CSV table of C-alpha atoms in Angstrom, one decimal:
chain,number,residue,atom,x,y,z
A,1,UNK,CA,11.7,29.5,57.6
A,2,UNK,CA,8.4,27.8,56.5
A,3,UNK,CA,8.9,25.6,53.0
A,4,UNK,CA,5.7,24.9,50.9
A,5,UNK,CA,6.1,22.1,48.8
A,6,UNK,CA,3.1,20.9,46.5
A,7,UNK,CA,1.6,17.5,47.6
A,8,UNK,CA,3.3,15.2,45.4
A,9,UNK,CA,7.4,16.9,46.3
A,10,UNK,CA,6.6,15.8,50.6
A,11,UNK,CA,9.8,14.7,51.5
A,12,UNK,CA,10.1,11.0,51.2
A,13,UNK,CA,13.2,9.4,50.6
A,14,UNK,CA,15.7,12.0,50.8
A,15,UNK,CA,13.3,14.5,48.9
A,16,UNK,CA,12.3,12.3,45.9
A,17,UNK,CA,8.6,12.4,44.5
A,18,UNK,CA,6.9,10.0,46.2
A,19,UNK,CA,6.0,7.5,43.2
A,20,UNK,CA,7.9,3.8,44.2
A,21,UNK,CA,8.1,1.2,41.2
A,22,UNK,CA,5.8,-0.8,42.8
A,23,UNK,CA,3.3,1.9,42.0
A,24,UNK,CA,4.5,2.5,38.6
A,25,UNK,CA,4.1,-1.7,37.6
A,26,UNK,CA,1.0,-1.4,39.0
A,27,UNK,CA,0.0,1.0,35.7
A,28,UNK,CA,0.4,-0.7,32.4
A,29,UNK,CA,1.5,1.6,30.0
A,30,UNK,CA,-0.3,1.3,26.2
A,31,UNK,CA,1.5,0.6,22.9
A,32,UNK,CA,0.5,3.2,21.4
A,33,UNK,CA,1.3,5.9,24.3
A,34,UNK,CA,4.9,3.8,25.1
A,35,UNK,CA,5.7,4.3,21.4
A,36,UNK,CA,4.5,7.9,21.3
A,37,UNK,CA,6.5,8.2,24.0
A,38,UNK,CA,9.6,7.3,22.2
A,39,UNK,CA,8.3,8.5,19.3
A,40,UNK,CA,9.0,11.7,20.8
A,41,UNK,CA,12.1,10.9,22.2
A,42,UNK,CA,14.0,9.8,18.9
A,43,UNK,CA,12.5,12.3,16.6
A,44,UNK,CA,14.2,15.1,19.3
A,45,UNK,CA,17.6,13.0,18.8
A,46,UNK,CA,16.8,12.5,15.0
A,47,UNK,CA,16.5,16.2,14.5
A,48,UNK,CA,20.0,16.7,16.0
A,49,UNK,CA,21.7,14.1,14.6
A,50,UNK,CA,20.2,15.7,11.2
A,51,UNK,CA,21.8,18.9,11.8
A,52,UNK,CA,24.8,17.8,13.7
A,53,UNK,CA,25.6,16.0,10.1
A,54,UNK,CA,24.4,18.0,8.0
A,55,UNK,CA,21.5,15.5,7.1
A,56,UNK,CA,17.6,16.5,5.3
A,57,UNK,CA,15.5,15.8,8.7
A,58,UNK,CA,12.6,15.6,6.4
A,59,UNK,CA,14.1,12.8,4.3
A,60,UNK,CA,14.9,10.6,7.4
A,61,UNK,CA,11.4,11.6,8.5
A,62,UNK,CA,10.2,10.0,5.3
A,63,UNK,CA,12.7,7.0,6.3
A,64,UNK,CA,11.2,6.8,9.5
A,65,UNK,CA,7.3,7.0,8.3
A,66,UNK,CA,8.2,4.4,5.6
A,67,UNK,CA,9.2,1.7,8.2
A,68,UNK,CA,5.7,2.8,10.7
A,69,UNK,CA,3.8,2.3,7.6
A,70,UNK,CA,5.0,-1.3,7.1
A,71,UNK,CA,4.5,-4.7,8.6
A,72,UNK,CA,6.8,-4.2,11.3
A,73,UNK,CA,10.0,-6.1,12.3
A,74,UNK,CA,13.4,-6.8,10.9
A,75,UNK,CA,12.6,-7.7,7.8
A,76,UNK,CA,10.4,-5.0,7.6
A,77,UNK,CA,13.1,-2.8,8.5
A,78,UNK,CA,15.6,-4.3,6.0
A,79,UNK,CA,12.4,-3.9,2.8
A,80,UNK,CA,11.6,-0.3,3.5
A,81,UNK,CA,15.7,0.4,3.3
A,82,UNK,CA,16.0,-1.5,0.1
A,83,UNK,CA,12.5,-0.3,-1.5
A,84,UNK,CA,13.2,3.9,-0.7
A,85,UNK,CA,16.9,3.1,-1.7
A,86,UNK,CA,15.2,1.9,-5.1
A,87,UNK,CA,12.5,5.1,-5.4
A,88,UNK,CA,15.7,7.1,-4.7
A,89,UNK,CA,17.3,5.2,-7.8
A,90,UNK,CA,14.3,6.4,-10.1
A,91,UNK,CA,14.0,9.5,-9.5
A,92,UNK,CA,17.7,10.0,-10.2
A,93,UNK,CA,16.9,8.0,-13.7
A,94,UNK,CA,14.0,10.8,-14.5
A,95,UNK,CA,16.1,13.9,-12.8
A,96,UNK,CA,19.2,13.1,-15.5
A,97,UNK,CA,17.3,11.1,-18.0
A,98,UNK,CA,15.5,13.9,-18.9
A,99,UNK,CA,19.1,15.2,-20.9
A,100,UNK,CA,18.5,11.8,-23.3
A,101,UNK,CA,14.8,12.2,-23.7
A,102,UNK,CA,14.2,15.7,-23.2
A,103,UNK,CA,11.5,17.9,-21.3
A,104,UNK,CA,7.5,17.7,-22.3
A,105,UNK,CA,5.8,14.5,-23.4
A,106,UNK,CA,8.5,12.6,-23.2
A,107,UNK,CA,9.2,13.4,-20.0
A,108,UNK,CA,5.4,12.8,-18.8
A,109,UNK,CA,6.1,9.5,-20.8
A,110,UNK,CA,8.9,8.2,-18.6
A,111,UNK,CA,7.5,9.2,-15.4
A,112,UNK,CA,4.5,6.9,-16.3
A,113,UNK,CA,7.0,4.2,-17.4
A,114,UNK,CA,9.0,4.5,-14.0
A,115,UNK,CA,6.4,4.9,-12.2
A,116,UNK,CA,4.9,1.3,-13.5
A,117,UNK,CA,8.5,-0.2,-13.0
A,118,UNK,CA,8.5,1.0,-9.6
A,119,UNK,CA,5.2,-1.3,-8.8
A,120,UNK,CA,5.8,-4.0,-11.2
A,121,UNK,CA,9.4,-4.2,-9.0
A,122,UNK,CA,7.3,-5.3,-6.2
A,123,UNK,CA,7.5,-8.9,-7.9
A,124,UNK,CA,10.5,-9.0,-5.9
A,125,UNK,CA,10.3,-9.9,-2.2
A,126,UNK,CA,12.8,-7.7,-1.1
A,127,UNK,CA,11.3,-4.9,-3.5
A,128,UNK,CA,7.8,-5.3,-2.5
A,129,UNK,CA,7.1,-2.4,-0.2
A,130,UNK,CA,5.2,0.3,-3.1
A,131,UNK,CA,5.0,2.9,-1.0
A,132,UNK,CA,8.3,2.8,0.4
A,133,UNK,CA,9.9,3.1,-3.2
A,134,UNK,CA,7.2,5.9,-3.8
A,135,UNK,CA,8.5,7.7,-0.4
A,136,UNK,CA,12.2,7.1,-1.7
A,137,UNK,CA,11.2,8.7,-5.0
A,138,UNK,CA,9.6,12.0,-3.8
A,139,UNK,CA,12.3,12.4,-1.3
A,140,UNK,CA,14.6,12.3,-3.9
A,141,UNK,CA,12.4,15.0,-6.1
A,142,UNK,CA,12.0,16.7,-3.0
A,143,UNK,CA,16.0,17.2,-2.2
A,144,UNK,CA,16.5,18.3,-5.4
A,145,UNK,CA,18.1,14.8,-6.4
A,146,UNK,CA,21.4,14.9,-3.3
A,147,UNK,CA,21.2,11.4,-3.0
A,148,UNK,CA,25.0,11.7,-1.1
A,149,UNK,CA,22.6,13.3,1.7
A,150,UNK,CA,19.4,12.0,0.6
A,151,UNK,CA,20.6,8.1,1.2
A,152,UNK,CA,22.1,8.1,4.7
A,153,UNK,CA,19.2,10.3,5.8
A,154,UNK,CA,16.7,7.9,4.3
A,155,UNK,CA,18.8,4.8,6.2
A,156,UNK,CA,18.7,6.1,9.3
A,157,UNK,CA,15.4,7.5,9.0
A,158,UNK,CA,14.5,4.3,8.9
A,159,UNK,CA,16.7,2.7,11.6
A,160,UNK,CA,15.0,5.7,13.7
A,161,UNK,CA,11.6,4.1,13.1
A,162,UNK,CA,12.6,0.6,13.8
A,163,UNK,CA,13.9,1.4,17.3
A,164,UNK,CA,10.9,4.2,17.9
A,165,UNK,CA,8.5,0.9,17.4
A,166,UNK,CA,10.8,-1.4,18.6
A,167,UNK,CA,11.6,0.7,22.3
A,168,UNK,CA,7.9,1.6,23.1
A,169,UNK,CA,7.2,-1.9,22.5
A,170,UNK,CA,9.5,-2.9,25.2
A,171,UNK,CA,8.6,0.0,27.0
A,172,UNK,CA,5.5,-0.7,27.4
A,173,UNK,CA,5.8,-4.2,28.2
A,174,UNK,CA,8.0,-3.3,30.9
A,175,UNK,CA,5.0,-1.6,32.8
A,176,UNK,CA,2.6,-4.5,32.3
A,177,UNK,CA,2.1,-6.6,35.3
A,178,UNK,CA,4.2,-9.4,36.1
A,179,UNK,CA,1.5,-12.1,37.1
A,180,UNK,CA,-1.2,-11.1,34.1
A,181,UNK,CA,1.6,-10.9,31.9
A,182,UNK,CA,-0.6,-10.6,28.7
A,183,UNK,CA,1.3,-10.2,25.6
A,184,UNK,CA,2.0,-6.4,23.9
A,185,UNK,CA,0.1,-6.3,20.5
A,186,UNK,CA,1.8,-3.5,17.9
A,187,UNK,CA,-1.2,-1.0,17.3
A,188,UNK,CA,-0.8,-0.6,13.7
C-alpha cells in the first residue's frame, strides 16, 4: 500500500521530522517569544498545581504578575514575596478592624490611612515594591480575607513568575548562535 506523508514527516532518521539541531541554532529564538513560551508552559502547570492543592489560581496569578511587573532577578523575587505578603497583612487589618472602628466613615477613614502606610512602607528596601503590596492587598479583598490559601498561592505565584522569566531567558539564549553570541536583554 501507498503511504502519503506531508512534506515535513519524509522519513529521515527512522521517521523523525526532518528539523536537526544544527538547523534549529541556526534560528535565534526572542525573549519575549522564549518567555511566552514558558509563559505558557508554567501557567498550564500553575493551574494544576492550584487545583491539585486546593490553591486560588487567580491569587498566584497575581503572585506571578507581581514579580513580571518588577525589576527582575532574585532580589526582585524575594521583594514582590515580602511586599504582597505585607498588602495581604493590611487587608486583613481593614477586613477585622472594621469590628473596633466600625463600618461607614470610619471605615473609608482607615482604608485611606492603610492605604498611605502601605506606600509610606516603601521607605523600606525590602518593602519598596507599591504595587506589589497593592496586588497582595486586593487579592486578599478578593479571597474574601483566606490568607491560609491566599499566602502560599501568592508565594508560589510568584516563584512561578521568577522561573517563567528566568527559563525563557535561558531558553532563548540557548537558540542564539554560538560564534555571535550577543547577550539576551529581558524585554520588560
Amino acid at each position: 500500500s501507498h503511504t502519503i506523508r506531508p512534506p515535513l514527516a519524509a522519513p529521515i532518521a527512522g521517521g523523525r521530522l526532518p528539523i536537526l539541531r544544527s538547523q534549529l541554532k541556526s534560528r535565534p529564538m526572542s525573549p519575549l517569544i522564549a518567555i511566552a513560551i514558558t509563559t505558557g508552559i508554567l501557567s498550564a502547570v500553575w493551574g494544576w498545581i492550584a487545583v491539585a492543592f486546593g490553591l486560588i489560581s487567580w491569587v498566584g496569578f497575581l503572585g506571578c504578575t507581581s514579580y513580571f511587573a518588577s525589576s527582575g532577578g532574585y532580589k526582585a523575587l524575594l521583594q514582590t514575596i515580602f511586599c504582597n505578603t505585607s498588602g495581604m497583612l493590611w487587608a486583613l487589618l481593614l477586613i477585622h478592624g472594621d469590628s473596633l472602628w466600625g463600618a461607614g466613615v470610619a471605615g473609608y477613614v482607615m482604608t485611606g490611612v492603610v492605604a498611605t502606610l502601605m506606600c509610606v512602607q516603601a521607605k523600606q528596601q525590602w518593602l519598596g515594591y507599591i504595587p506589589g503590596t497593592f496586588a497582595g492587598c486586593c487579592a486578599t479583598f478578593g479571597a474574601a480575607g483566606e490568607w491560609r490559601l491566599i499566602l502560599p498561592s501568592l508565594i508560589i505565584g510568584a516563584l512561578f513568575g521568577y522561573l517563567m522569566k528566568a527559563s525563557g531567558l535561558w531558553l532563548s539564549h540557548k537558540t542564539q548562535k554560538a560564534d555571535a553570541a550577543p547577550a539576551v536583554v529581558d524585554p520588560a
